[in-house]
JSON list of C-alpha atoms and ligand atoms in Angstrom, two decimals:
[
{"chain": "A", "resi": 174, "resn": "UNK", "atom": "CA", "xyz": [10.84, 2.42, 20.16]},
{"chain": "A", "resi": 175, "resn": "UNK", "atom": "CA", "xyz": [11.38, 3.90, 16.20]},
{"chain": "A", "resi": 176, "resn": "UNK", "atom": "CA", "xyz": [7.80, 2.91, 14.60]},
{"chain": "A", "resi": 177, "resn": "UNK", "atom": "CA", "xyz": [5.80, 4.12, 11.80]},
{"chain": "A", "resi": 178, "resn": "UNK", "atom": "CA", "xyz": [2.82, 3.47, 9.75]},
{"chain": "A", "resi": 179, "resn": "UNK", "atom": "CA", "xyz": [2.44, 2.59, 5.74]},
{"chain": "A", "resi": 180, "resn": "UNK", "atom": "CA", "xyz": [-0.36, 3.90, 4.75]},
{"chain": "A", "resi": 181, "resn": "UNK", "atom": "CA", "xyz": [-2.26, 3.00, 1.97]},
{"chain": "A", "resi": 182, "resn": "UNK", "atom": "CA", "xyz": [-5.01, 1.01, -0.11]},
{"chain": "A", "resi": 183, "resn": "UNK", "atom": "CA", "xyz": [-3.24, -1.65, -1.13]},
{"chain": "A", "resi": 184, "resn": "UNK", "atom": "CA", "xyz": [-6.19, -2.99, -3.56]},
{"chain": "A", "resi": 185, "resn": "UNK", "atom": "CA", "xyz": [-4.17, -5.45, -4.13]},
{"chain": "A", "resi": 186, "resn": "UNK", "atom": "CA", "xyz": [-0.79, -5.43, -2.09]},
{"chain": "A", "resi": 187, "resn": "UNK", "atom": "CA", "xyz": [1.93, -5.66, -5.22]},
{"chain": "A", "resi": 188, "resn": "UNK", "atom": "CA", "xyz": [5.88, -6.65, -5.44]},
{"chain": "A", "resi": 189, "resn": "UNK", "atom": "CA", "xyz": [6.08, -2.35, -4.75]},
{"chain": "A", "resi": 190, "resn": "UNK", "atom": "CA", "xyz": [4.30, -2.44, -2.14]},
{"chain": "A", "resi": 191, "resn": "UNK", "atom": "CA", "xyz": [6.00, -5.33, -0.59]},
{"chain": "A", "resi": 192, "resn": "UNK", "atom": "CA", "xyz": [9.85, -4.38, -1.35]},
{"chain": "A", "resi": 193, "resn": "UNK", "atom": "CA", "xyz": [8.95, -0.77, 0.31]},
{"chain": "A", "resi": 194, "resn": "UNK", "atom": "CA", "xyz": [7.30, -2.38, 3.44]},
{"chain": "A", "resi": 195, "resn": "UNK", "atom": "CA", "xyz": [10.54, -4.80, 3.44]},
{"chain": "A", "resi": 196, "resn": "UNK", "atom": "CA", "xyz": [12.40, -2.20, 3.38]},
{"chain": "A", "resi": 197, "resn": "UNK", "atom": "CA", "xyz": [11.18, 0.65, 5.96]},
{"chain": "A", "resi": 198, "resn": "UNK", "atom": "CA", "xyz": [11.20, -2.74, 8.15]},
{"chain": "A", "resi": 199, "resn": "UNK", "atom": "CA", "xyz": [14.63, -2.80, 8.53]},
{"chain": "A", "resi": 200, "resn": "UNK", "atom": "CA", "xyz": [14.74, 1.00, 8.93]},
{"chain": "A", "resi": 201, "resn": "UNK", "atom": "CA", "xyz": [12.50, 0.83, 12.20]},
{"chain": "A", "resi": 202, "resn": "UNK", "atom": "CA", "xyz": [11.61, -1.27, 15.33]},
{"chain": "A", "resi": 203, "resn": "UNK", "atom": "CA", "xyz": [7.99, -1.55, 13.97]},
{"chain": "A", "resi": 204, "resn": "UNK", "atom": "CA", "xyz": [6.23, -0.77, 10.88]},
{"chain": "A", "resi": 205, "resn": "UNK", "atom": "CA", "xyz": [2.80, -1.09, 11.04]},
{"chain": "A", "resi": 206, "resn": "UNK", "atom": "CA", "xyz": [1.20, -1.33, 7.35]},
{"chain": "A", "resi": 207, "resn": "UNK", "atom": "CA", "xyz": [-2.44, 0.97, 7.42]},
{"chain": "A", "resi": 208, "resn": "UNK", "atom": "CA", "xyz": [-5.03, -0.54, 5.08]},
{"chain": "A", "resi": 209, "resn": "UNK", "atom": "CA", "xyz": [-7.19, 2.42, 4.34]},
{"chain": "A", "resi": 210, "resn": "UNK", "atom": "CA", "xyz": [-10.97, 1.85, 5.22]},
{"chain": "A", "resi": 211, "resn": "UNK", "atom": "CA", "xyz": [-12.77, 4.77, 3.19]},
{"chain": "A", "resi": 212, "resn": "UNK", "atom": "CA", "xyz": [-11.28, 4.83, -0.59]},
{"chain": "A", "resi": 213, "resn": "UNK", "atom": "CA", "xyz": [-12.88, 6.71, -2.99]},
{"chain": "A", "resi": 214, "resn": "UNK", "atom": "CA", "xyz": [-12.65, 4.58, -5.19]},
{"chain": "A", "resi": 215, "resn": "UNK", "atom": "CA", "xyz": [-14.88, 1.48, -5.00]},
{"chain": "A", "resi": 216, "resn": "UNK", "atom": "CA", "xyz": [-12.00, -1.60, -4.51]},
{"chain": "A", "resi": 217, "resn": "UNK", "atom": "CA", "xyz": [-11.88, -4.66, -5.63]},
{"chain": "A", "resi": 218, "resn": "UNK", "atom": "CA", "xyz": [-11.36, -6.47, -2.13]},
{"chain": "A", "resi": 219, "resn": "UNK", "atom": "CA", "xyz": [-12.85, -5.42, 1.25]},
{"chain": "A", "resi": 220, "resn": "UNK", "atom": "CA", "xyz": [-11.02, -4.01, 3.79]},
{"chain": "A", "resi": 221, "resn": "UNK", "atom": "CA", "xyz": [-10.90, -7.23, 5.61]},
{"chain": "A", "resi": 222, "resn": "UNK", "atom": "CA", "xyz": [-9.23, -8.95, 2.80]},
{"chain": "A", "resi": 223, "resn": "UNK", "atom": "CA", "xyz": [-6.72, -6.88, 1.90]},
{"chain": "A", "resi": 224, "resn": "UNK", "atom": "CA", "xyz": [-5.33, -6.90, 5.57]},
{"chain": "A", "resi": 225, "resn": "UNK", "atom": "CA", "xyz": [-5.59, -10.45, 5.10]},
{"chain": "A", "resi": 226, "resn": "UNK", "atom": "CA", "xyz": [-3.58, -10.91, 2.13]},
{"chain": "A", "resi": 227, "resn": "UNK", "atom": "CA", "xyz": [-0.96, -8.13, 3.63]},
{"chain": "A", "resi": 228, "resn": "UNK", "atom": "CA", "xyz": [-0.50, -10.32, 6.71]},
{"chain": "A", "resi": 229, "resn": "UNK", "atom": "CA", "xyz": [-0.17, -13.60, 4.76]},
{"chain": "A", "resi": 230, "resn": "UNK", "atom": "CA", "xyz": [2.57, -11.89, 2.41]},
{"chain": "A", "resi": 231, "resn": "UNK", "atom": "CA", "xyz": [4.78, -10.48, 5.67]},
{"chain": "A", "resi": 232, "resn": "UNK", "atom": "CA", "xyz": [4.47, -13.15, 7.99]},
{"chain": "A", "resi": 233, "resn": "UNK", "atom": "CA", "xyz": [7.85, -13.69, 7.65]},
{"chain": "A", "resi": 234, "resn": "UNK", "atom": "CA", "xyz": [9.22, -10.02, 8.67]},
{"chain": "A", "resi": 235, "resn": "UNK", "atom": "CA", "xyz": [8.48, -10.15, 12.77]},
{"chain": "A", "resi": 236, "resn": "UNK", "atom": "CA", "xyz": [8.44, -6.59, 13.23]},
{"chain": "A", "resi": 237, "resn": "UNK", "atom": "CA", "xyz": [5.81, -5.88, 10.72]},
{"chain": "A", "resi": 238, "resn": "UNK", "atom": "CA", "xyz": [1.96, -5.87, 11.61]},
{"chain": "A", "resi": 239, "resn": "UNK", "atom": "CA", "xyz": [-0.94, -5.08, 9.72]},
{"chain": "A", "resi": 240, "resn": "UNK", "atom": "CA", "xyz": [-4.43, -2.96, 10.60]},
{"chain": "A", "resi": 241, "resn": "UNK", "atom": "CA", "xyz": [-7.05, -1.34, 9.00]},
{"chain": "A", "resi": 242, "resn": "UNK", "atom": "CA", "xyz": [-7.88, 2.39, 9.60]},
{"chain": "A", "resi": 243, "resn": "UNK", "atom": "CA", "xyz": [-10.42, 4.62, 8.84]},
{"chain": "A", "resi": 244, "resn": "UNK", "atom": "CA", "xyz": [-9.13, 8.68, 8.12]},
{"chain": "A", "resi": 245, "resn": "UNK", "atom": "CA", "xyz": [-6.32, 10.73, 8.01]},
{"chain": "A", "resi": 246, "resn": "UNK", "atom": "CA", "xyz": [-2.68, 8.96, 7.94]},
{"chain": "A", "resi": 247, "resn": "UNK", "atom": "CA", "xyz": [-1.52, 11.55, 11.01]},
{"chain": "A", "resi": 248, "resn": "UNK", "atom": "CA", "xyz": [-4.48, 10.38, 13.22]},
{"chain": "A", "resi": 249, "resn": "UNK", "atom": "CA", "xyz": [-3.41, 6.91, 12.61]},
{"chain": "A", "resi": 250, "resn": "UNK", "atom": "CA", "xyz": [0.00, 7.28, 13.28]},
{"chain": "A", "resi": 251, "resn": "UNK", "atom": "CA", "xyz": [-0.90, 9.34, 16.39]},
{"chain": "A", "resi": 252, "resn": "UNK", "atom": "CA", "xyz": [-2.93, 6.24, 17.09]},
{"chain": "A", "resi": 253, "resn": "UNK", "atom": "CA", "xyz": [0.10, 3.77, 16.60]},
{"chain": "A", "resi": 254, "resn": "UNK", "atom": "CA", "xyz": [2.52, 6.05, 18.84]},
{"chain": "A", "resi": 255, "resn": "UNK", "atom": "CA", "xyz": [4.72, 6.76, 15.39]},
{"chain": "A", "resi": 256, "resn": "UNK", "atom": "CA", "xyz": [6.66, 9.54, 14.67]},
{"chain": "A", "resi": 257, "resn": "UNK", "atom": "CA", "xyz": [6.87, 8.14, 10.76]},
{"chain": "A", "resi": 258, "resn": "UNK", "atom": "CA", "xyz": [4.86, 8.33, 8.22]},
{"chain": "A", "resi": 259, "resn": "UNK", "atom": "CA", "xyz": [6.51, 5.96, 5.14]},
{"chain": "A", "resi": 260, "resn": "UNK", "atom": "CA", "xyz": [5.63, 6.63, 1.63]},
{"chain": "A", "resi": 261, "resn": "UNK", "atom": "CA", "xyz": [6.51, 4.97, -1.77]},
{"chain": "A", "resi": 262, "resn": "UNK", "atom": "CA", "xyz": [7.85, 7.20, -4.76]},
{"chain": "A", "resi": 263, "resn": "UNK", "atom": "CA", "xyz": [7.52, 5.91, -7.96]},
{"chain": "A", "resi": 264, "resn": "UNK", "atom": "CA", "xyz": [8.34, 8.10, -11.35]},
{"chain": "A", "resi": 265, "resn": "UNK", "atom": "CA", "xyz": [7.72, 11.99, -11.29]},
{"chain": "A", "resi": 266, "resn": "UNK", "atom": "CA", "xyz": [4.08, 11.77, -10.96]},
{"chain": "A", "resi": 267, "resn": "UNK", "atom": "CA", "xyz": [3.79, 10.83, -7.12]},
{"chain": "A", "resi": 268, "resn": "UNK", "atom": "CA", "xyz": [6.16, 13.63, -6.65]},
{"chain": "A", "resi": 269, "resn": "UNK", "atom": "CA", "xyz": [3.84, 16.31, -6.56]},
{"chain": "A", "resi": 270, "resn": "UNK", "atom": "CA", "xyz": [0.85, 14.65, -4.77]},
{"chain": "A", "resi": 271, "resn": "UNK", "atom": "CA", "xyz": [2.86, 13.11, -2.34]},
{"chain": "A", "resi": 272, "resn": "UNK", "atom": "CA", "xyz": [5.42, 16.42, -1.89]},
{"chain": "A", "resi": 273, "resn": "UNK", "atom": "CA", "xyz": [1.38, 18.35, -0.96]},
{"chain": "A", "resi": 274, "resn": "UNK", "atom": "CA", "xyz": [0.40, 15.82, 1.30]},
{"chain": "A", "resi": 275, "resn": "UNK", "atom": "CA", "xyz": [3.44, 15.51, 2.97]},
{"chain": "A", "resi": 276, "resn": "UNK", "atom": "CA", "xyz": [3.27, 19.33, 3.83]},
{"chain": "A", "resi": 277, "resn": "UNK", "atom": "CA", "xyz": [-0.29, 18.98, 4.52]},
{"chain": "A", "resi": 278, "resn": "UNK", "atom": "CA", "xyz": [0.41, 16.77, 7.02]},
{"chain": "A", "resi": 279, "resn": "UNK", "atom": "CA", "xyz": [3.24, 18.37, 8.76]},
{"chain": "A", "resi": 280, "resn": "UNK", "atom": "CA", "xyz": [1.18, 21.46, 9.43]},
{"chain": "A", "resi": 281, "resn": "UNK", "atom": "CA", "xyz": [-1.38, 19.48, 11.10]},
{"chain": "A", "resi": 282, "resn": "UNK", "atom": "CA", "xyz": [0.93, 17.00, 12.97]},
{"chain": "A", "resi": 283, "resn": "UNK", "atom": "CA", "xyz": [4.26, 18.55, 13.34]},
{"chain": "A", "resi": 284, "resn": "UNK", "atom": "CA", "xyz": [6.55, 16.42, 15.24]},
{"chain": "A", "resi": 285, "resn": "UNK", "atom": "CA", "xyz": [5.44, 13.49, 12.33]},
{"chain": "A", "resi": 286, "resn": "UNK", "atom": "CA", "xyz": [7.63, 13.02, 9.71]},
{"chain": "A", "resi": 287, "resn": "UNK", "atom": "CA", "xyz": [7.05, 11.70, 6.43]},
{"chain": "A", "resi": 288, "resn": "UNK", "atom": "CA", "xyz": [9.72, 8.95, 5.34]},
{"chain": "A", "resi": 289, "resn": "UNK", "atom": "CA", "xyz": [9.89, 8.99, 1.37]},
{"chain": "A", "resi": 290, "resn": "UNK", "atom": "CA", "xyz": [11.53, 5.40, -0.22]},
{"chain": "A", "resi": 291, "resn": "UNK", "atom": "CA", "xyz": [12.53, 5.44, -3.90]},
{"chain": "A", "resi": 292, "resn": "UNK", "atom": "CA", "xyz": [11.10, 2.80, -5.70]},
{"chain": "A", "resi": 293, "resn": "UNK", "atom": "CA", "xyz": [12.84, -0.17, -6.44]},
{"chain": "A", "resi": 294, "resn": "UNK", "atom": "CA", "xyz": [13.71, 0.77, -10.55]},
{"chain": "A", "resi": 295, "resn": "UNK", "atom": "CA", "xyz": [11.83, -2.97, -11.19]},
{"chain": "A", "resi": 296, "resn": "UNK", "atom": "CA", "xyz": [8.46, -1.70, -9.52]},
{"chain": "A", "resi": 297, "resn": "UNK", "atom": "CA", "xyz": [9.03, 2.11, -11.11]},
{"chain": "A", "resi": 298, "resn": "UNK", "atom": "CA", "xyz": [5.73, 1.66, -13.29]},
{"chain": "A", "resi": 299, "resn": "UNK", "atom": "CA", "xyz": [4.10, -0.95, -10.84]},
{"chain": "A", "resi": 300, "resn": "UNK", "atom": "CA", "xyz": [0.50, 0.52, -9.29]},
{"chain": "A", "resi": 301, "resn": "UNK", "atom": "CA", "xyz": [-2.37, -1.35, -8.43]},
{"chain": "A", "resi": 302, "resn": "UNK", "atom": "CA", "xyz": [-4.49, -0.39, -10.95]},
{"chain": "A", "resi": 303, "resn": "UNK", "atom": "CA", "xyz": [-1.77, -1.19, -13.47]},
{"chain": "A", "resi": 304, "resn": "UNK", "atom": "CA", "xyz": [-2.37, -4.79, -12.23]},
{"chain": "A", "resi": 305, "resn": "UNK", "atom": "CA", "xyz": [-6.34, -4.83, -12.16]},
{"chain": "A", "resi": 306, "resn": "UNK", "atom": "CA", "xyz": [-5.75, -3.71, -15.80]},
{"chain": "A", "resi": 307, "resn": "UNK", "atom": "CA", "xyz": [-3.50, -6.46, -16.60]},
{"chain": "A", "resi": 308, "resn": "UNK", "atom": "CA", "xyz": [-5.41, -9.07, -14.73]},
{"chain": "A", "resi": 309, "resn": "UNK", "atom": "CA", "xyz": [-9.00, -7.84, -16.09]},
{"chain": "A", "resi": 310, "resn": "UNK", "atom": "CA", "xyz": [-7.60, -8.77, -19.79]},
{"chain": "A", "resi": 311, "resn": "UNK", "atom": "CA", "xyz": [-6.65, -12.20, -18.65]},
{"chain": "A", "resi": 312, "resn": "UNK", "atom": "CA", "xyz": [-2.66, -10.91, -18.61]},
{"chain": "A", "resi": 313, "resn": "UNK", "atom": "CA", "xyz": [0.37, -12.61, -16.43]},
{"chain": "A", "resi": 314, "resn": "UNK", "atom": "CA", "xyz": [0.42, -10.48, -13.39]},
{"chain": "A", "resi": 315, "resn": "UNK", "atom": "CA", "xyz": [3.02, -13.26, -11.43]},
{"chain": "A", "resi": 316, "resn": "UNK", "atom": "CA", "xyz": [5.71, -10.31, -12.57]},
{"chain": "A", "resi": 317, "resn": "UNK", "atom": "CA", "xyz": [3.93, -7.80, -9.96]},
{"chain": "A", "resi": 318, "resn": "UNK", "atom": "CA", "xyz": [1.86, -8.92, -7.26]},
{"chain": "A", "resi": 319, "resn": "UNK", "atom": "CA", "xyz": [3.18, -11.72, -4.45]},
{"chain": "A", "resi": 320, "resn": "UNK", "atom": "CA", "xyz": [2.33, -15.42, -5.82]},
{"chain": "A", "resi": 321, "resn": "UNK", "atom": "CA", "xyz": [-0.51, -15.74, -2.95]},
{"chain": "A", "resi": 322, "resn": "UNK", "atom": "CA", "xyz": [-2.27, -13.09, -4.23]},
{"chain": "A", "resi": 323, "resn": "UNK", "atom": "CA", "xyz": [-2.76, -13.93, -7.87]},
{"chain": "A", "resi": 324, "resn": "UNK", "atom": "CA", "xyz": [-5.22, -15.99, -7.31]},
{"chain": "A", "resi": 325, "resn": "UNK", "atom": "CA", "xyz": [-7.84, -13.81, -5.18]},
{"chain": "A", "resi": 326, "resn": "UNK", "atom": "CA", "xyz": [-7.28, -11.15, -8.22]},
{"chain": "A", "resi": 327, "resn": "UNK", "atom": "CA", "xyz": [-8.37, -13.71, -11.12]},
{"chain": "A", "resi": 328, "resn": "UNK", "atom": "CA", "xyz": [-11.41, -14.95, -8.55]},
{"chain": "A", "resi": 329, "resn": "UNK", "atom": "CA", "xyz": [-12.53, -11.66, -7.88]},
{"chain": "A", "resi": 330, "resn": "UNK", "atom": "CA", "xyz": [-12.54, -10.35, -11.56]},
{"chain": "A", "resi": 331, "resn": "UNK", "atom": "CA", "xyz": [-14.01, -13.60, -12.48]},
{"chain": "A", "resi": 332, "resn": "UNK", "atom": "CA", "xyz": [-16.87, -12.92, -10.15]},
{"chain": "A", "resi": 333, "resn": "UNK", "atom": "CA", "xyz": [-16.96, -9.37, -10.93]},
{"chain": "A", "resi": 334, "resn": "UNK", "atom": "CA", "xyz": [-17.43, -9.85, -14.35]},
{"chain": "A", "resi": 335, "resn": "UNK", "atom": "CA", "xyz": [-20.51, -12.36, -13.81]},
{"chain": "A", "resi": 336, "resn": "UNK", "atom": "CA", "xyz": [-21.99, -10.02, -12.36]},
{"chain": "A", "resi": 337, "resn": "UNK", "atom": "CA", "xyz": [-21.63, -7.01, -15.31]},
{"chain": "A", "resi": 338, "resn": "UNK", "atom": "CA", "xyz": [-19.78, -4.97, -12.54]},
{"chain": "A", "resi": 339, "resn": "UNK", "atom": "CA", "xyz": [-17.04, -3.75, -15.38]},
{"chain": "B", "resi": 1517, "resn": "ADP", "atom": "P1", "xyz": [-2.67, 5.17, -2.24]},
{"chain": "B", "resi": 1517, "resn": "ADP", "atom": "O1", "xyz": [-4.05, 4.82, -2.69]},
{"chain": "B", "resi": 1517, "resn": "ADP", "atom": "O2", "xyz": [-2.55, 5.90, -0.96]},
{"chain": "B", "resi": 1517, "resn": "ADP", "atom": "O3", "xyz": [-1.78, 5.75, -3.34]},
{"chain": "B", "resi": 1517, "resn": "ADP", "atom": "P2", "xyz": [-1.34, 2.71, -2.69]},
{"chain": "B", "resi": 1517, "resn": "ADP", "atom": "O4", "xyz": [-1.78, 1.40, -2.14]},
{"chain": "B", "resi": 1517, "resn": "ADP", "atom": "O5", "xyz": [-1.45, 2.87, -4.15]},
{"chain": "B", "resi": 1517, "resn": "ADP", "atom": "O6", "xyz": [-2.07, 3.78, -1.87]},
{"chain": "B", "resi": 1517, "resn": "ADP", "atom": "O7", "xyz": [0.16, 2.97, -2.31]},
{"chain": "B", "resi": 1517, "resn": "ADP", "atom": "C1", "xyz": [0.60, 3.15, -0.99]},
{"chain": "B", "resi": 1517, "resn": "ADP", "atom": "C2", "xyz": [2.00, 3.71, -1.01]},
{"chain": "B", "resi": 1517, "resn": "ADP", "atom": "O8", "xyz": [2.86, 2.82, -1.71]},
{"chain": "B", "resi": 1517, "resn": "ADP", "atom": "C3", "xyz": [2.14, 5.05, -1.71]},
{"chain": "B", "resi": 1517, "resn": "ADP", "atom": "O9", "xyz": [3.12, 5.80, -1.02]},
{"chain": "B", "resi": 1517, "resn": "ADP", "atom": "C4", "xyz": [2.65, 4.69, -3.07]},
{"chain": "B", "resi": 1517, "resn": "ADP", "atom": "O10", "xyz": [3.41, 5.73, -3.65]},
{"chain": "B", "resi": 1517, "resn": "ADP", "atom": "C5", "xyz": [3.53, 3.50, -2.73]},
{"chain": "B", "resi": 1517, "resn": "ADP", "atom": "N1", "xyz": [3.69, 2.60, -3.87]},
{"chain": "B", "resi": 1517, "resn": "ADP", "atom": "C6", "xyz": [2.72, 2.07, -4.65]},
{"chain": "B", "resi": 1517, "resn": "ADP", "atom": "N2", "xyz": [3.25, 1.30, -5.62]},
{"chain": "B", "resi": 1517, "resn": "ADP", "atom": "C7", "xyz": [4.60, 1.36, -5.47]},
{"chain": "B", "resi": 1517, "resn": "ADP", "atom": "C8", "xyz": [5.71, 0.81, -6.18]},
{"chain": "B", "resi": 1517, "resn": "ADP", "atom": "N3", "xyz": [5.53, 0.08, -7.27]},
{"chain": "B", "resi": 1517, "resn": "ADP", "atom": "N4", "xyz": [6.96, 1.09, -5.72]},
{"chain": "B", "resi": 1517, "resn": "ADP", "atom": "C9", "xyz": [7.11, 1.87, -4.64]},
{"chain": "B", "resi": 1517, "resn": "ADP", "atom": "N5", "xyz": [6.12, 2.44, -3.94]},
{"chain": "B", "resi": 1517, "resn": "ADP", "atom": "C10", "xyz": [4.88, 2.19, -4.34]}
]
């Protein structure tokens, strides 16, 4: 059995995202997507709702599950029984980070290998935050994040900006 694990925060799941999972998926026998528990950055949807939206948007791709994790990627994939660890690279800057991390985690899990996917050239510039940005000025983000998931992005800045949160 080939499986591995995307890790990630996915705060919100974008087109990126979804073209890399789409495509490790056809690379593997199962690819299960890790929505990471403890970000340092405060998100803009839970845990719970993020696994929720990544489920709704690959329901069509059988071999592809979803589950939340708490820690380091290699403990989760030792979890998962993968040998895989699949990562996105977008322009230059991920190169670096991901290049360290990548090393960081052969060293302390070395029969795990990290499976790097270029970018689709459309998502190149495409992050999360990018669309949080977009969204927060009232901008059309139906160019970067799956249609279902548009929605929950307006609600939740809507609600976040009640609140004074921004
Ligand atoms: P993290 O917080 O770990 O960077 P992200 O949710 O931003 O998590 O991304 C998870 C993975 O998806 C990373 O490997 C990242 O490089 C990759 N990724 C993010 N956006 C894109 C994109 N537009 N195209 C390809 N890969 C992407």
């Amino acid at each position: 059995m080939r499986r591995a694990v995307y890790p990630g925060s996915f705060d919100p799941v974008t087109l990126g995202h979804l073209d890399i999972i789409g495509r490790a998926a056809r690379l593997v026998d199962e690819l299960i997507v890790g929505v990471l528990v403890n970000s340092a950055k405060t998100p803009l949807f839970s845990v719970e709702e993020r696994v929720s939206m990544l489920a709704e948007v690959t329901k069509d791709i059988p071999n592809v599950r979803v589950e939340a994790f708490s820690g380091l990627s290699v403990d989760f994939a030792k979890e998962c029984s993968a040998r895989m660890i699949v990562r996105g690279l977008r322009a230059i800057t991920d190169f670096e980070y991901e290049l360290q991390m990548a090393q960081t985690n052969r060293i302390m899990a070395e029969d795990i290998d990290t499976l790097f996917l270029t970018t689709n050239l459309k998502y190149a510039y495409l992050s999360s935050t990018t669309v949080k940005e977009v969204a927060f000025y009232g901008g059309d983000i139906s160019h970067f994040v799956p249609e279902t998931v548009i929605g929950p992005v307006f609600r939740r800045m809507a609600e976040r900006k009640q609140k004074g949160k921004f």
